[in-house]
Coordinates of C-alpha atoms in Angstrom, one line a residue:
X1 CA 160.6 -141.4 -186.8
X2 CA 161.5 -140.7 -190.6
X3 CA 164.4 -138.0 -189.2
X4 CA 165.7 -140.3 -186.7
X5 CA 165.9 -143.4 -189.1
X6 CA 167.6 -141.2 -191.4
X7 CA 170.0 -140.5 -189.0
X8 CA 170.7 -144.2 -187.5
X9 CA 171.4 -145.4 -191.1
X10 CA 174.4 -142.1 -191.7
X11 CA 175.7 -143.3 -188.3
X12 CA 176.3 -146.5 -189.7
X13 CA 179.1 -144.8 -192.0
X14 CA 182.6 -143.6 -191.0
X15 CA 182.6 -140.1 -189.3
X16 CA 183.7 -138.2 -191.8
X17 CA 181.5 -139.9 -194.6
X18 CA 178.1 -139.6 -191.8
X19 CA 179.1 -135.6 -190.9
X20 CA 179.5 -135.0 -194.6
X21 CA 175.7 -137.1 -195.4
X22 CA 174.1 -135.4 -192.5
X23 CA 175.3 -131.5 -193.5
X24 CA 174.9 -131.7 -197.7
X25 CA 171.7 -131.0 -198.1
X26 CA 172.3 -130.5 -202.0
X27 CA 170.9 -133.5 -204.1
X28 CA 174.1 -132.6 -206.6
X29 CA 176.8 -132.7 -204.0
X30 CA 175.0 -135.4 -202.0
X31 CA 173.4 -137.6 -204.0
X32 CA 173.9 -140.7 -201.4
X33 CA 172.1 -138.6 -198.6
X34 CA 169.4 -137.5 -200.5
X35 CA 168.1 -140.7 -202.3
X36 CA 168.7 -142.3 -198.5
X37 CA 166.6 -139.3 -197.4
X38 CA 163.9 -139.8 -200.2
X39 CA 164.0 -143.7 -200.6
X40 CA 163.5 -144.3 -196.7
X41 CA 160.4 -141.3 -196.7
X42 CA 158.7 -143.4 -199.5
X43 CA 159.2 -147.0 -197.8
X44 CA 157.8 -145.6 -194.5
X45 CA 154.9 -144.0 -196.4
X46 CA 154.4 -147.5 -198.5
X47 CA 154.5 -149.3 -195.1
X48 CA 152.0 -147.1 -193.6
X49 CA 149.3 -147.4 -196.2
X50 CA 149.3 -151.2 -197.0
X51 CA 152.8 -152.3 -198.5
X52 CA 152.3 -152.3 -202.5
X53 CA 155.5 -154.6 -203.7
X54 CA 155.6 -152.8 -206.7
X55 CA 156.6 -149.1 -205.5
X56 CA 158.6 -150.5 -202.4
X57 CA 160.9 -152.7 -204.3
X58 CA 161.7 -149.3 -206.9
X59 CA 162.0 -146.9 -203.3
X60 CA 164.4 -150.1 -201.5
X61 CA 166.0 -151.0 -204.9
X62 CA 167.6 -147.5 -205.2
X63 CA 169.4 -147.8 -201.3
X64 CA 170.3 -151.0 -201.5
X65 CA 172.3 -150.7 -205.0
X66 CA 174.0 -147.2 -203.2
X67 CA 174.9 -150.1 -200.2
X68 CA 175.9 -152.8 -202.4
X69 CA 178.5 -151.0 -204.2
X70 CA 180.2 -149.1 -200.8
X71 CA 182.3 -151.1 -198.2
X72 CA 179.8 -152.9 -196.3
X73 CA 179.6 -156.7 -195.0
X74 CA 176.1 -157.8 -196.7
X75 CA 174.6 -157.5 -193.0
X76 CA 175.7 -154.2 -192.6
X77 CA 174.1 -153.3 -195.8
X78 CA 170.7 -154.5 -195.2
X79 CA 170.7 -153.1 -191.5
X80 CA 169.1 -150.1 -192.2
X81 CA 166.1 -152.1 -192.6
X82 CA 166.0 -153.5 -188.9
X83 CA 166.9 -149.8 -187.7
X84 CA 163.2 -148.5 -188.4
X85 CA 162.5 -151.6 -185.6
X86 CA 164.8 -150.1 -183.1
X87 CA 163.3 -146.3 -184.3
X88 CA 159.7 -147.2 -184.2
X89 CA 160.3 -149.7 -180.3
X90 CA 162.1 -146.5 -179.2
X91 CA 160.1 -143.5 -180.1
X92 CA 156.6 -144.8 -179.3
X93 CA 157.8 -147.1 -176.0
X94 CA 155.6 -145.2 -173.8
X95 CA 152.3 -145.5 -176.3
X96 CA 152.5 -148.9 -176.8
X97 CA 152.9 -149.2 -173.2
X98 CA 149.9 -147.6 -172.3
X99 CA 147.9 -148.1 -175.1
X100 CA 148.3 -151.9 -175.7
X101 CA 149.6 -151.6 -179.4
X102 CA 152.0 -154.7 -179.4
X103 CA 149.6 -156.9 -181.4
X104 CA 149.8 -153.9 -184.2
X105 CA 154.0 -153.5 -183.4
X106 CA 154.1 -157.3 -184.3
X107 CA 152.4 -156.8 -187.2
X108 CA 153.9 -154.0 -188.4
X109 CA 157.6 -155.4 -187.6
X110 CA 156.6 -158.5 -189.7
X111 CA 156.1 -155.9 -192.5
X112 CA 159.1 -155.2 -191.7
X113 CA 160.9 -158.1 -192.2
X114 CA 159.5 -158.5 -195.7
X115 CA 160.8 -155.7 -196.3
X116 CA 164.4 -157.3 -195.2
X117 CA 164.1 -160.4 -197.0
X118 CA 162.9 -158.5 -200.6
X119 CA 166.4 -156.1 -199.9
X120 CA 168.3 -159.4 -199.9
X121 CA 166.9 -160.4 -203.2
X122 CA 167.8 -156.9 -204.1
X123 CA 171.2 -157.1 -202.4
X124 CA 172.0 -160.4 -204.3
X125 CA 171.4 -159.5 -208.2
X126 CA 173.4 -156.2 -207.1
X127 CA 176.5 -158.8 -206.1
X128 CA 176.3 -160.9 -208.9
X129 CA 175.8 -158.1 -211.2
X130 CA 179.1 -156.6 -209.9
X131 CA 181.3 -160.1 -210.2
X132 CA 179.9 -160.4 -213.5
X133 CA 181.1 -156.9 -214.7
X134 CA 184.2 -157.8 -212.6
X135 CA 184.7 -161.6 -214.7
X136 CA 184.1 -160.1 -217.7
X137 CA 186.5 -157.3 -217.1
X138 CA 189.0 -159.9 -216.0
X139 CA 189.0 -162.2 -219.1
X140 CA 188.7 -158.6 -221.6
X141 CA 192.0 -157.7 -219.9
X142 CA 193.8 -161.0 -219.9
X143 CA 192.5 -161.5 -223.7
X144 CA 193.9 -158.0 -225.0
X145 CA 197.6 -158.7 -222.9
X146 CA 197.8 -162.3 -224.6
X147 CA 196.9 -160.1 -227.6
X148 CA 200.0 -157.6 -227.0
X149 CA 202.3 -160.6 -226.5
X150 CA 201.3 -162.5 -229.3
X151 CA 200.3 -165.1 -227.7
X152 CA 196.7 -165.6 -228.9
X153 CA 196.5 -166.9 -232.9
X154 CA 193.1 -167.7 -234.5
X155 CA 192.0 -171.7 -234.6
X156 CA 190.6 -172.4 -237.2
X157 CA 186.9 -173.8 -237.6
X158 CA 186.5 -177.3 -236.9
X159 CA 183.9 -177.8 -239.2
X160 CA 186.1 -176.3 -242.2
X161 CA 188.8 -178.5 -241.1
X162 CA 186.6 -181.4 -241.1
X163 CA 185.1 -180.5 -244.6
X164 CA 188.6 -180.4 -246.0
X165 CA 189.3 -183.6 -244.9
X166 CA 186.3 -185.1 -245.4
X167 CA 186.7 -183.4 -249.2
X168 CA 190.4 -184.8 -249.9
X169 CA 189.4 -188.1 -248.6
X170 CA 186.7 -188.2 -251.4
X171 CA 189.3 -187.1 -253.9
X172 CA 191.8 -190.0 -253.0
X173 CA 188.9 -192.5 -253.3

């Protein structure tokens, strides 16, 4: 399950970016593919022994920031969450089936879907986080060319403006 997970999230990347994920096994020239690799074998093992917010937030926290930052739509970014679903439905069809497991598949899929909606909260402070940085770049940048052009000159205090007046108006009295 774990192996073909892995592999529906890389296919959700162009070719060449998926072939190069798949093959780089090297956790220096691959370092997207390997904390995938890890992060996804730790939230499987966290859903399989009881869901513990705590470590699963750390394991989804590290994916979804790699997502947030590449050229995804936010749906596309979170859809390696729904993929384990379509994983889990298709590997173990036949033992469900026979076996009368859909009561634990529901479950198990609603575990799922926590999962989902904490990676949006994730996804979110990841977005704003970036338009922040991205503002505050924005205005740094506009402040320094006003700066070069001499457009920008220091205004004085209010409050030392005010004192002066206030002062001199005293005075004349």
């Amino acid at each position: 399950i774990l192996q073909k997970w892995f592999d529906a999230i890389i296919e959700s990347y162009p070719a060449d970016a998926s072939n190069f994920l798949k093959e780089q096994k090297n956790q220096f020239t691959n370092p997207v593919g390997t904390t995938i690799s890890k992060g996804i074998e730790n939230i499987l093992d966290e859903l399989l022994s009881g869901l513990k917010s705590e470590n699963i937030s750390k394991f989804l926290d590290e994916i979804v920031r790699i997502r947030a930052v590449q050229d995804f739509t936010p749906a596309s970014a979170l859809s390696f969450i729904f993929l384990l679903k379509k994983v889990i439905r298709e590997d173990m069809e036949k033992d469900i089936q026979e076996k009368q497991l859909y009561g634990e598949l529901l479950a198990f899929e609603s575990k799922i879907d926590d999962l989902a909606c904490a990676a949006f909260d994730i996804y979110m402070k990841c977005r704003e986080k970036i338009y922040e940085i991205k503002a505050n770049e924005v205005k740094s940048m506009t402040f320094r060319l006003l700066q070069r052009a001499n457009l920008i000159c220091e205004i004085p205090d209010q409050e030392t403006d005010l004192k002066a007046n206030n002062n001199s108006n005293i005075k004349e009295r």
